[in-house]
Amino acid sequence: MGGQRAQVIDDREDRHPPGGVAIPDGPPPELVFKRRLRPVQVAHELWAARELVRALAERDLRARYKQAVLGFAWAVLTPLALCAIFTLVFHRAVKIETGAVPYTLFAYVGLIVWQFFSNTMNQGALSLANNLSLLNKVYCPREVFPLATMLVATVDMAIGVGVLGLMFLVFWTAPAATFLWALPLLLIQFAFTYGIALILSVAVVYLRDVRHLLPIITQMGVFATPVAYPLAKIPHRLQEIYVGVNPLGAVIEGYRKALLYGEAPDGRMTLIAAASSVVFLVGGYLFFKKLETGIADVA
Amino acid sequence: MSRDYPPGTIRTQQVWKRFRADQQRMLLRDRVEQAARRLRGDRGEDWRWALRDINLHIEPGESVGLIGSNGSGKSTLLKMLTRVMYPYAGIIDVRGRIGALIEIRAGIHPDLTGRENIYLFGALLGLKRREVAGRFDDIVEFARLGGAIDRQVKFYSSGMQMRLGFAVAAYLEPHVLLVDEVLAVGDAVFQQRCLDRMREVAEQGTTIVFVSHDLPAVQSICRRGVWLEQGTVRVDAGIKDALAGYRDSIEAQSEASARVGEPLALLKYEVRAGSGEETLHTDEPVTVELTLAGDYRGDATLHLGVSEGTSSPIFQISHEIRLTGGDHRVACVIPRLPLPRGRYTLWTGVYSIGKTDGGTLMSWHSAGQFDVFGPMLDTPPRAVVLAAPVFVPHQWEE
Ligand SMILES: Nc1ncnc2c1ncn2[C@@H]1O[C@H](COP(=O)(O)OP(=O)(O)O)[C@@H](O)[C@H]1O
Ligand SMILES: [Mg+2]
């Protein structure tokens, strides 16, 4: 003890300490951090975080259904209520032509998809902002947060599909034999929805007022998407562009054809929707990963 | 490309990190304004370096104390090591599983129960459920949570959260354990157990980076010290050297903090051996003599303190004096100096009594240093931290 002096590496007076290295004014440009994404590593990390996704989704579900007296009924009541309104307004007043299929079934198929999308979008957009404190403490791939909200919406959708089964009983029809077409459409639906949730979730972290836009998007979206009416209502020459921007249009139309009308979905529209949803997913993912690096700085 | 370093290695190469220095509200309309300004050629961005050119190479099993004043970038560095935060430039390479306790609630999700959190954290560390289950009882036992383990963590007290956070980080056998200055939340007994546990995992070969303002605790855990100052590595050396340098700089700063314009000034001081010898000795008489100068007239309290480097004194004594204007000499005799061998700092301050009770006449500051010769203190058992060095005259019998 006593007397020992530490060796000084950086003498800030003249920045040229004896035996030390001067600190430059800035980092060498070639060392500036750039986000590099290796698909294998990204996939591996996401897989390693599956437990977290499950826990986050479980927590959301449990919290929601603990509070609401009606429990899981909520997942059913919202689309059913909308469905009733749509039936009254669009079927009775506007007279939407749905052929041999009951309008209520027709609208309900669209509402299940729309509900899934709007749930994921609204919850997913806030999923990072609501978990900022956690983001600052543990490392995990950040895309698990919007993913968990999509998982929750998927559970709700599964309940909605159960109700659809009941409706088939009520209307005394059976799902068409072409129903297996629903599987590729489901993939398109997931890809597009997740892409949007990724973009919005990171946007809300940096631009907190974006969250006020969400209700507006939701309100307009339900009418701008062929939920209450068939895709054919959109002028024919605009349909391809429309589906490119909003693949949900082709997805809903495809489900109806496959489940209710017994036809294969329109190949061209489905391909456009698939391509578009891949662009949304990949683009959204890259956007997310690029902005992800700064989240802890602004948290 | 890079060599294959074993788990537990930490390497940083030319790491730089900057933050926005200007206030940001994170709103869309602000961004629109900003974009408009940028079009006019005004970038309007103000950045400040939080870390500059950090180069560290920490071997597996090393225990490193990270010290430095507030805002020197310690937490930022730890956050980048856990990969929660990204550097502006440079290479960061941490091998193996990382257990971190950076904030009180580190790795703990408030809405989940303690039990769920433990499994979740284990999963994030890449452990299998079975592996976590094997350590579960140790964690609960260490954190002293008992029945609370099945309650939501948001209902825990901050002490409980910290205990759980530490227990999880320290018992899931990470290769690298990062602990920021959060242990202070716990009570003294728990802090002691944390230090014990850290020493234990260090002996098992875990790399440790420990941030704390409790310098004796740092010294009891760490072999190596890294002193950060204003975002740069000022000293990277053995823990004793790093701490000595850091302590000296704290003193220098408090001496330098100007006391101009105060009614009293310390004209001179002397710490001398009562025996008339050249050097001061443990358990022998010492005289401290001060001369105060200033025009102030009236009663005042004179405080004297002695510290070992840091600003908390080991002991403090005070005395009422009557100032009559002009120079005032006062001496204090300590018949038996209770300090072991070492270098100490003398502190003093004078405060008024009477009408302006407690008014500062000469603020508390370090006057200078003195050395004491005598016996070294006996070494305490593993991971036991002495609050302050005091020599207690004693005799053993058997
Ligand atoms: N998220 C942030 N945004 C802006 N400035 C920050 C942020 N985090 C830290 N800083 C600044 O960086 C510097 C280093 O902070 P920190 O690492 O917390 O220091 P320490 O832990 O050593 O007290 C401080 O000046 C602090 O204000
Ligand atoms: Mg800190």
XYZ file of C-alpha atoms and ligand atoms in Angstrom:
725
model
C 0.000 0.000 0.000
C 0.874 3.647 -0.109
C 2.653 5.468 -2.784
C 2.145 3.273 -5.852
C 1.079 5.243 -8.863
C -0.847 3.606 -11.642
C 0.623 3.647 -15.056
C -1.235 6.192 -17.114
C -2.189 5.130 -20.583
C -4.092 8.153 -21.739
C -2.865 11.532 -20.696
C -5.635 13.762 -21.840
C -3.566 16.911 -21.619
C -1.629 16.369 -24.797
C -2.958 12.971 -25.860
C 0.584 11.743 -26.350
C 1.393 9.991 -23.124
C 4.755 8.355 -22.624
C 4.509 4.799 -23.846
C 0.790 5.047 -24.544
C -1.148 5.312 -27.743
C -2.870 8.515 -28.695
C -6.637 8.399 -28.984
C -7.712 9.438 -32.441
C -10.606 11.827 -32.965
C -12.814 9.206 -34.479
C -12.865 5.541 -35.355
C -11.298 4.324 -38.568
C -14.071 4.372 -41.172
C -13.534 0.752 -42.148
C -14.408 -0.333 -38.601
C -17.756 1.452 -38.488
C -20.292 -1.145 -37.476
C -22.407 -2.574 -40.246
C -25.213 -5.000 -39.719
C -24.385 -8.309 -41.343
C -27.096 -10.921 -41.471
C -26.165 -14.524 -41.944
C -29.342 -16.484 -42.641
C -28.124 -19.620 -40.886
C -27.169 -17.735 -37.753
C -30.395 -15.737 -37.764
C -32.451 -18.902 -38.086
C -30.454 -20.559 -35.337
C -30.970 -17.651 -32.955
C -34.661 -17.558 -33.659
C -34.907 -21.264 -32.995
C -33.004 -20.851 -29.759
C -35.506 -18.185 -28.703
C -38.590 -20.338 -29.301
C -39.062 -20.768 -25.577
C -39.203 -16.987 -25.233
C -41.792 -16.689 -28.006
C -43.915 -19.275 -26.292
C -43.592 -17.614 -22.893
C -44.426 -14.170 -24.270
C -47.487 -15.461 -26.119
C -48.617 -17.458 -23.138
C -48.303 -14.450 -20.901
C -50.426 -12.333 -23.250
C -53.098 -14.976 -23.573
C -53.239 -15.623 -19.888
C -53.393 -11.932 -18.989
C -56.153 -11.288 -21.521
C -58.313 -14.210 -20.605
C -57.826 -13.765 -16.909
C -59.184 -10.237 -17.032
C -62.055 -10.727 -19.416
C -64.978 -12.466 -17.777
C -66.016 -13.878 -21.100
C -62.632 -15.487 -21.538
C -61.966 -16.962 -24.907
C -65.398 -15.864 -26.082
C -63.855 -12.494 -26.914
C -61.964 -14.058 -29.761
C -65.332 -15.064 -31.220
C -67.570 -12.168 -30.289
C -65.747 -9.426 -32.193
C -65.870 -11.093 -35.617
C -69.404 -12.349 -34.962
C -70.635 -8.858 -34.103
C -68.969 -7.408 -37.200
C -70.398 -10.255 -39.196
C -73.912 -9.437 -38.011
C -73.487 -5.777 -38.924
C -72.072 -6.647 -42.318
C -74.946 -8.995 -42.988
C -77.444 -6.260 -42.172
C -75.720 -3.463 -44.063
C -74.055 -5.104 -47.023
C -76.356 -7.994 -47.612
C -79.710 -6.337 -46.973
C -79.007 -2.743 -48.004
C -76.212 -2.838 -50.576
C -77.123 -6.266 -51.901
C -73.771 -7.967 -52.375
C -74.167 -10.961 -54.685
C -72.609 -14.118 -53.208
C -74.197 -16.785 -55.364
C -75.192 -20.000 -53.647
C -73.201 -19.203 -50.503
C -74.914 -17.566 -47.507
C -73.610 -14.028 -47.133
C -72.906 -14.514 -43.445
C -70.443 -17.309 -44.183
C -68.981 -15.287 -46.999
C -68.317 -12.292 -44.769
C -67.153 -14.381 -41.830
C -64.320 -15.954 -43.815
C -63.083 -12.468 -44.688
C -63.443 -11.299 -41.112
C -61.333 -14.126 -39.699
C -58.446 -13.074 -41.933
C -58.979 -9.411 -41.261
C -59.199 -9.928 -37.517
C -55.976 -11.888 -37.550
C -54.262 -9.147 -39.492
C -55.542 -6.254 -37.417
C -54.791 -8.025 -34.119
C -51.227 -8.757 -35.158
C -50.757 -5.286 -36.567
C -52.124 -3.438 -33.558
C -50.480 -5.572 -30.879
C -47.358 -6.236 -32.888
C -46.767 -2.550 -33.533
C -46.559 -1.956 -29.793
C -44.735 -5.170 -28.974
C -41.277 -3.576 -28.854
C -42.396 -0.304 -27.303
C -44.154 -2.196 -24.511
C -41.096 -4.314 -23.797
C -38.399 -1.650 -23.951
C -37.212 -2.348 -20.419
C -36.683 -5.992 -21.250
C -34.849 -5.111 -24.454
C -32.258 -3.266 -22.433
C -31.448 -6.213 -20.228
C -31.299 -9.463 -22.110
C -30.102 -10.241 -25.527
C -32.473 -12.077 -27.826
C -33.389 -11.642 -31.449
C -35.846 -8.772 -31.249
C -38.178 -10.141 -33.904
C -39.549 -12.548 -31.298
C -41.764 -9.808 -29.887
C -43.908 -9.211 -32.990
C -43.730 -12.953 -33.605
C -45.237 -13.669 -30.207
C -48.125 -11.308 -30.897
C -48.756 -13.084 -34.163
C -48.810 -16.354 -32.274
C -51.491 -14.934 -29.984
C -53.506 -13.779 -32.989
C -53.119 -17.273 -34.429
C -54.714 -18.761 -31.339
C -57.613 -16.343 -31.729
C -57.864 -17.268 -35.376
C -57.979 -20.949 -34.507
C -60.955 -20.250 -32.261
C -62.543 -18.268 -35.073
C -62.051 -21.216 -37.411
C -63.759 -23.435 -34.848
C -66.745 -21.125 -34.982
C -66.625 -21.316 -38.765
C -67.076 -25.061 -38.390
C -70.195 -24.434 -36.305
C -71.480 -22.081 -38.973
C -71.177 -24.789 -41.572
C -73.483 -26.847 -39.365
C -75.934 -23.994 -38.958
C -76.098 -23.282 -42.675
C -76.166 -26.969 -43.411
C -73.323 -26.842 -45.909
C -69.958 -28.543 -45.872
C -66.556 -27.028 -46.654
C -65.728 -27.670 -50.280
C -63.339 -30.474 -51.192
C -60.830 -27.884 -52.406
C -60.189 -26.721 -48.838
C -56.537 -27.871 -48.920
C -55.826 -24.797 -51.042
C -56.162 -22.873 -47.820
C -52.707 -24.001 -46.682
C -50.580 -22.067 -49.196
C -52.901 -19.104 -48.708
C -52.266 -19.334 -44.982
C -48.544 -19.010 -45.626
C -49.097 -15.882 -47.708
C -51.289 -14.460 -44.966
C -48.645 -15.104 -42.296
C -45.790 -13.722 -44.373
C -47.572 -10.485 -45.217
C -48.922 -9.936 -41.709
C -45.563 -10.571 -40.062
C -43.829 -8.244 -42.508
C -46.209 -5.420 -41.623
C -45.893 -6.109 -37.887
C -42.082 -6.005 -38.145
C -42.107 -2.648 -39.917
C -44.617 -1.054 -37.574
C -43.061 -2.399 -34.372
C -39.697 -0.814 -35.021
C -41.272 2.332 -36.463
C -43.204 2.870 -33.229
C -39.980 2.734 -31.203
C -38.445 5.573 -33.178
C -41.613 7.504 -33.927
C -43.857 7.160 -30.934
C -46.755 9.028 -32.515
C -47.102 6.444 -35.248
C -49.216 4.441 -32.838
C -51.971 7.013 -33.215
C -52.224 6.055 -36.860
C -53.071 2.456 -36.030
C -56.800 2.886 -35.342
C -57.148 4.837 -38.579
C -55.398 2.134 -40.589
C -57.577 -0.487 -38.937
C -60.814 1.344 -39.623
C -60.021 2.090 -43.208
C -58.451 -1.271 -43.866
C -61.546 -3.285 -43.087
C -63.369 -1.461 -45.873
C -60.419 -1.172 -48.236
C -59.983 -4.951 -48.109
C -62.545 -7.275 -49.693
C -63.914 -8.429 -46.363
C -67.536 -7.476 -46.839
C -67.546 -7.711 -50.622
C -65.884 -9.923 -53.248
C -62.589 -8.978 -54.909
C -64.554 -8.618 -58.157
C -65.932 -5.313 -56.870
C -62.518 -3.826 -57.539
C -62.235 -2.692 -61.186
C -60.773 -5.509 -63.193
C -57.724 -3.733 -64.591
C -56.728 -2.509 -61.116
C -57.037 -5.896 -59.431
C -53.453 -7.011 -60.020
C -52.027 -3.777 -58.673
C -54.430 -3.954 -55.761
C -53.396 -7.474 -54.834
C -49.759 -6.491 -55.153
C -50.265 -3.807 -52.546
C -52.697 -5.727 -50.373
C -52.165 -9.479 -50.749
C -54.928 -10.054 -48.195
C -57.408 -9.344 -51.005
C -56.264 -12.391 -52.940
C -55.934 -14.452 -49.755
C -59.540 -13.819 -48.675
C -60.815 -14.360 -52.198
C -58.812 -17.586 -52.377
C -60.178 -18.892 -49.075
C -63.725 -18.247 -50.244
C -63.196 -20.065 -53.480
C -61.506 -22.995 -51.808
C -63.766 -23.331 -48.778
C -67.141 -22.105 -49.993
C -67.312 -22.342 -53.783
C -65.263 -25.479 -54.355
C -62.966 -23.835 -56.867
C -59.193 -23.490 -56.974
C -57.990 -19.964 -56.128
C -57.110 -17.794 -59.087
C -53.535 -18.837 -59.936
C -52.370 -15.476 -61.208
C -53.742 -13.494 -58.293
C -52.339 -15.984 -55.805
C -48.896 -15.780 -57.349
C -48.930 -11.990 -57.276
C -50.015 -12.084 -53.647
C -47.314 -14.619 -52.817
C -44.614 -12.522 -54.463
C -45.854 -9.383 -52.775
C -45.988 -10.989 -49.350
C -42.439 -12.278 -49.735
C -41.342 -8.746 -50.578
C -43.146 -7.421 -47.494
C -41.653 -10.133 -45.293
C -38.063 -9.862 -46.502
C -38.162 -6.095 -46.835
C -39.777 -5.728 -43.432
C -37.278 -8.097 -41.891
C -34.266 -6.237 -43.294
C -35.751 -2.903 -42.256
C -36.338 -4.294 -38.791
C -32.859 -5.748 -38.448
C -31.252 -2.550 -39.624
C -33.085 -0.344 -37.155
C -32.926 -2.934 -34.388
C -29.332 -1.985 -33.577
C -30.372 1.414 -32.260
C -33.316 0.342 -30.129
C -31.363 0.116 -26.880
C -29.966 3.619 -27.467
C -33.359 5.250 -27.502
C -35.055 2.957 -25.003
C -10.689 -15.010 -40.158
C -10.627 -14.693 -36.390
C -8.802 -17.109 -34.193
C -10.820 -19.564 -32.263
C -10.905 -18.213 -28.758
C -12.133 -20.457 -25.943
C -15.471 -19.727 -24.228
C -15.102 -16.990 -21.666
C -12.876 -14.805 -23.789
C -13.854 -11.158 -24.147
C -12.251 -9.068 -26.835
C -12.977 -5.541 -27.912
C -11.054 -3.850 -30.667
C -11.238 -0.123 -31.264
C -14.769 0.054 -29.960
C -16.499 3.402 -30.232
C -19.976 4.305 -29.107
C -21.844 7.557 -29.419
C -25.223 8.863 -28.332
C -27.340 11.754 -29.404
C -26.482 14.685 -27.196
C -29.545 16.700 -28.164
C -32.949 16.050 -26.748
C -34.998 13.735 -28.901
C -38.680 13.321 -28.536
C -39.013 10.533 -31.043
C -42.008 11.938 -32.802
C -42.926 11.841 -36.443
C -43.531 15.572 -36.623
C -40.072 16.303 -35.205
C -38.582 14.106 -37.877
C -40.441 15.992 -40.562
C -39.024 19.237 -39.229
C -35.560 17.692 -39.114
C -35.834 16.517 -42.694
C -36.801 20.024 -43.740
C -33.763 21.425 -41.960
C -31.536 18.825 -43.551
C -32.730 19.880 -46.977
C -31.495 23.342 -46.142
C -28.099 21.812 -45.430
C -28.210 21.931 -41.649
C -27.670 18.430 -40.322
C -28.869 19.451 -36.900
C -27.465 16.360 -35.231
C -25.326 16.531 -32.185
C -23.486 13.407 -31.132
C -21.337 12.778 -28.115
C -18.882 9.960 -27.659
C -19.717 7.724 -24.723
C -16.814 5.356 -25.398
C -13.717 5.938 -27.462
C -11.262 3.406 -28.712
C -11.792 0.639 -26.181
C -9.317 -2.204 -26.614
C -9.564 -5.023 -24.128
C -8.557 -8.611 -24.153
C -9.854 -10.604 -21.240
C -8.880 -14.231 -20.921
C -11.243 -16.942 -19.685
C -11.277 -16.988 -15.895
C -9.988 -13.472 -15.459
C -11.830 -11.231 -13.016
C -11.828 -7.606 -14.013
C -13.027 -4.641 -12.009
C -14.402 -1.843 -14.127
C -14.136 1.438 -12.278
C -14.699 5.074 -13.120
C -16.864 7.991 -12.171
C -20.521 8.310 -13.152
C -21.022 8.745 -16.859
C -17.637 7.346 -17.765
C -19.280 4.653 -19.874
C -19.147 1.550 -17.679
C -22.767 0.523 -18.157
C -22.581 1.279 -21.848
C -19.594 -1.018 -22.187
C -21.347 -3.805 -20.286
C -24.451 -3.427 -22.417
C -22.373 -3.806 -25.534
C -20.706 -6.900 -24.113
C -24.130 -8.467 -23.546
C -25.037 -7.466 -27.140
C -28.037 -5.508 -25.946
C -26.414 -2.423 -27.414
C -24.408 -2.135 -30.599
C -21.178 -0.216 -31.046
C -20.830 2.644 -33.472
C -17.551 1.168 -34.618
C -15.183 -1.606 -33.678
C -15.260 -5.294 -33.011
C -16.780 -6.937 -29.970
C -16.331 -10.615 -29.462
C -17.622 -12.361 -26.359
C -17.384 -16.132 -26.420
C -19.677 -18.469 -24.577
C -22.805 -17.987 -22.516
C -23.217 -14.589 -20.906
C -24.908 -14.076 -17.569
C -25.514 -10.433 -16.843
C -26.965 -8.322 -14.095
C -26.929 -4.871 -15.614
C -30.010 -3.339 -14.140
C -31.777 -4.405 -11.004
C -34.319 -6.407 -12.911
C -31.851 -7.913 -15.306
C -33.288 -10.657 -17.430
C -36.446 -10.686 -15.467
C -39.822 -10.266 -17.059
C -42.157 -8.481 -14.642
C -45.365 -10.227 -15.682
C -44.039 -13.734 -15.309
C -43.548 -15.545 -12.028
C -40.123 -16.045 -10.526
C -40.173 -19.685 -11.618
C -41.087 -18.857 -15.208
C -38.393 -16.218 -15.296
C -35.730 -18.651 -14.236
C -36.639 -21.076 -17.013
C -36.969 -18.282 -19.518
C -33.588 -16.883 -18.692
C -32.060 -20.323 -18.893
C -33.614 -20.774 -22.313
C -32.125 -17.478 -23.428
C -28.745 -18.647 -22.232
C -29.180 -21.738 -24.372
C -29.725 -24.183 -21.530
C -32.130 -27.062 -21.748
C -35.110 -27.188 -19.412
C -33.588 -30.173 -17.698
C -30.336 -28.319 -17.097
C -32.169 -25.397 -15.542
C -34.242 -27.731 -13.401
C -31.019 -29.173 -11.989
C -29.999 -25.733 -10.703
C -33.444 -24.490 -9.818
C -33.295 -25.292 -6.123
C -29.886 -23.664 -5.761
C -31.208 -20.478 -7.297
C -34.288 -20.287 -5.090
C -32.222 -21.126 -2.048
C -29.590 -18.517 -2.832
C -32.118 -15.795 -3.598
C -34.026 -16.636 -0.394
C -37.314 -16.399 -2.256
C -39.121 -19.360 -0.741
C -42.838 -19.212 -1.502
C -42.567 -16.025 -3.527
C -41.125 -17.993 -6.404
C -44.611 -18.560 -7.846
C -45.630 -14.933 -7.606
C -45.332 -12.446 -10.453
C -41.998 -10.704 -10.351
C -43.567 -7.256 -10.566
C -44.815 -7.740 -7.018
C -41.277 -8.373 -5.724
C -39.414 -5.698 -3.800
C -36.371 -4.294 -5.535
C -34.169 -6.297 -3.194
C -35.962 -9.521 -4.134
C -35.703 -8.734 -7.824
C -32.020 -8.079 -7.496
C -31.510 -11.304 -5.557
C -33.360 -13.301 -8.173
C -31.486 -11.556 -10.981
C -28.136 -12.221 -9.406
C -28.949 -15.801 -8.478
C -30.104 -16.580 -11.989
C -27.081 -14.937 -13.585
C -24.625 -16.560 -11.221
C -26.073 -20.066 -10.984
C -26.825 -20.848 -14.608
C -23.108 -21.335 -15.111
C -22.359 -18.704 -17.690
C -18.909 -18.500 -19.201
C -18.955 -14.764 -18.670
C -20.577 -13.013 -15.718
C -21.193 -9.278 -16.013
C -22.362 -7.418 -12.912
C -23.119 -3.711 -12.891
C -23.425 -1.627 -9.749
C -26.687 -3.146 -8.617
C -25.618 -5.188 -5.617
C -25.973 -2.106 -3.429
C -29.742 -2.662 -3.483
C -29.374 -5.765 -1.367
C -28.720 -5.768 2.341
C -25.192 -6.142 3.662
C -25.554 -9.863 4.302
C -26.766 -10.561 0.799
C -24.046 -8.401 -0.726
C -21.534 -10.457 1.135
C -23.044 -13.672 -0.229
C -23.014 -12.246 -3.744
C -19.348 -11.431 -3.446
C -18.737 -14.916 -2.095
C -20.560 -16.447 -5.001
C -18.689 -14.314 -7.505
C -15.410 -15.404 -6.052
C -16.598 -18.987 -6.241
C -17.591 -18.838 -9.908
C -14.354 -17.030 -10.650
C -12.481 -19.951 -9.148
C -14.485 -22.293 -11.352
C -13.124 -20.456 -14.350
C -15.911 -17.989 -15.151
C -14.770 -14.681 -16.562
C -16.049 -11.805 -14.447
C -16.466 -8.134 -15.184
C -17.601 -6.312 -12.071
C -18.646 -2.675 -11.871
C -19.004 -1.132 -8.448
C -18.309 2.033 -6.548
C -17.566 -0.135 -3.554
C -13.855 -0.194 -4.216
C -12.879 -2.615 -1.430
C -15.438 -5.069 -2.818
C -13.928 -4.710 -6.272
C -10.533 -5.302 -4.809
C -11.668 -8.442 -3.022
C -13.049 -9.976 -6.227
C -10.874 -8.763 -9.054
C -7.276 -9.277 -10.021
C -7.293 -6.799 -12.852
C -8.654 -3.270 -12.933
C -9.811 -1.206 -15.873
C -10.361 2.437 -15.114
C -12.602 4.261 -17.546
C -12.496 8.010 -17.716
C -14.704 10.012 -20.025
C -15.156 7.037 -22.263
C -11.548 5.987 -22.617
C -9.443 3.416 -20.836
C -7.271 5.467 -18.525
C -5.585 2.538 -16.814
C -5.638 -1.177 -17.478
C -3.466 -2.844 -14.861
C -3.458 -4.916 -11.709
C -6.401 -4.075 -9.490
C -4.260 -2.353 -6.854
C -2.609 -0.037 -9.328
C -5.857 0.793 -11.058
C -7.621 1.524 -7.764
C -4.732 3.616 -6.484
C -4.763 5.700 -9.638
C -8.511 6.110 -9.499
C -8.474 7.074 -5.820
C -5.747 9.614 -6.396
C -7.755 11.171 -9.176
C -10.847 11.462 -6.980
C -8.764 13.281 -4.399
C -7.179 15.519 -6.961
C -10.616 16.436 -8.220
C -12.004 17.283 -4.817
C -8.900 19.363 -4.061
C -9.270 21.138 -7.340
C -12.960 21.897 -6.888
C -12.565 25.560 -6.198
C -13.346 26.973 -2.788
C -12.659 30.552 -3.776
C -14.650 33.206 -2.038
C -15.212 31.224 1.159
C -14.809 33.133 4.436
C -12.055 30.804 5.667
C -9.089 29.163 4.027
C -6.687 26.508 5.263
C -3.385 28.303 5.460
C -1.368 25.240 6.360
C -1.646 21.863 8.008
C 0.700 19.416 9.577
C 0.339 15.793 10.663
C 3.248 14.895 12.902
C 4.197 12.129 15.247
C 3.639 13.028 18.893
C 6.868 11.296 19.805
C 8.844 13.790 17.759
C 9.847 11.110 15.276
C 9.976 11.719 11.538
C 7.356 9.153 10.647
C 3.842 8.311 11.869
C 3.291 4.935 13.447
C 0.267 2.804 14.103
C -1.053 2.910 17.690
C 1.212 5.797 18.612
C 0.438 9.460 19.315
C -0.189 11.851 16.452
C -0.804 15.589 16.360
C -2.763 17.297 13.630
C -2.205 21.030 13.460
C -4.202 23.383 11.276
C -3.916 27.107 10.657
C -7.053 28.829 9.398
C -7.036 32.265 7.842
C -9.973 34.631 7.267
C -11.846 37.634 8.613
C -14.733 35.687 10.063
C -15.559 36.321 13.712
C -17.772 34.015 15.773
C -18.299 30.425 16.830
C -17.796 27.576 14.411
C -17.430 23.813 14.256
C -14.204 22.429 12.875
C -14.380 18.934 11.379
C -11.433 16.654 10.768
C -11.618 13.370 8.908
C -9.353 10.684 7.563
C -10.071 8.548 4.549
C -8.294 5.917 2.584
C -8.548 7.446 -0.825
C -12.267 7.469 -1.422
C -14.393 10.244 -0.097
C -16.021 8.361 2.798
C -13.937 8.954 5.916
C -12.810 6.140 8.154
C -13.421 8.415 11.125
C -14.424 11.985 11.724
C -13.918 14.207 14.791
C -15.132 17.735 15.420
C -14.495 20.580 17.782
C -16.026 23.992 18.524
C -13.732 26.930 17.957
C -14.111 30.699 18.389
C -12.746 32.695 15.501
C -11.649 36.234 16.139
C -10.526 37.298 12.694
C -6.973 36.816 11.523
C -5.056 33.541 11.627
C -6.264 30.828 13.954
C -4.159 27.879 14.997
C -5.728 24.703 16.327
C -4.140 21.374 17.161
C -5.659 17.991 17.870
C -3.796 15.239 19.664
C -4.732 11.629 18.961
C -2.969 9.561 21.616
C -3.115 6.270 19.728
C -3.485 6.332 15.952
C -5.904 3.524 14.950
C -4.669 3.256 11.366
C -2.656 0.370 9.914
C 0.125 0.860 7.422
C -0.977 2.814 4.381
C -1.500 6.143 2.733
C -4.373 8.276 3.987
C -6.040 11.517 3.161
C -6.795 14.255 5.666
C -10.103 16.073 5.241
C -11.320 19.207 6.913
C -14.189 21.682 6.880
C -15.542 24.510 9.038
C -19.214 25.406 9.557
C -20.700 28.290 11.499
C -22.722 28.076 14.726
C -25.279 30.658 15.837
C -27.364 32.956 13.653
C -26.342 31.409 10.354
C -26.200 27.940 11.824
C -24.525 25.405 9.548
C -23.351 27.986 7.061
C -20.259 26.901 5.201
C -17.157 28.787 6.211
C -14.761 26.343 4.611
C -16.305 23.442 2.739
C -15.312 19.831 3.376
C -12.254 19.079 1.278
C -9.134 17.005 1.344
C -6.159 18.883 2.654
C -3.507 16.378 1.698
C -2.070 12.946 2.300
C 0.071 11.294 4.918
C 1.694 7.897 5.275
C 1.461 5.634 8.278
C 4.036 3.000 9.102
C 3.260 -0.020 11.162
C 1.715 -3.456 10.831
C -0.289 -4.488 7.766
C -3.826 -5.590 8.490
C -4.369 -9.347 8.698
C -5.906 -10.791 5.555
C -9.638 -11.414 5.911
C -11.175 -14.701 4.749
C -12.174 -15.193 1.152
C -14.468 -12.494 -0.256
C -14.860 -10.739 3.071
C -14.628 -7.027 2.537
C -13.371 -4.629 5.164
C -15.392 -1.432 5.193
C -12.372 0.599 6.265
C -8.961 -0.211 7.633
C -8.796 0.164 11.388
C -6.061 -1.092 13.613
C -7.377 -2.637 16.801
C -4.750 -3.285 19.482
C -5.251 -6.867 20.553
C -3.770 -9.886 22.196
C -4.489 -13.543 21.519
C -4.735 -16.128 24.244
C -5.047 -19.856 24.008
N -29.367 5.701 -24.119
C -28.580 6.793 -23.990
N -28.837 7.916 -24.700
C -28.047 9.004 -24.581
N -26.956 9.072 -23.804
C -26.638 7.973 -23.073
C -27.431 6.787 -23.133
N -26.876 5.860 -22.303
C -25.786 6.451 -21.759
N -25.634 7.722 -22.220
C -24.546 8.647 -21.887
O -23.327 7.961 -22.065
C -22.423 8.259 -21.024
C -21.989 6.988 -20.326
O -23.066 6.483 -19.565
P -22.968 5.163 -18.687
O -22.388 4.086 -19.504
O -24.309 4.916 -18.100
O -21.943 5.577 -17.553
P -21.615 4.854 -16.158
O -22.325 3.543 -16.131
O -20.132 4.719 -16.151
O -22.078 5.766 -15.086
C -23.125 9.254 -20.127
O -22.716 10.535 -20.495
C -24.580 9.059 -20.440
O -25.287 10.251 -20.274
Mg -23.776 2.838 -14.810
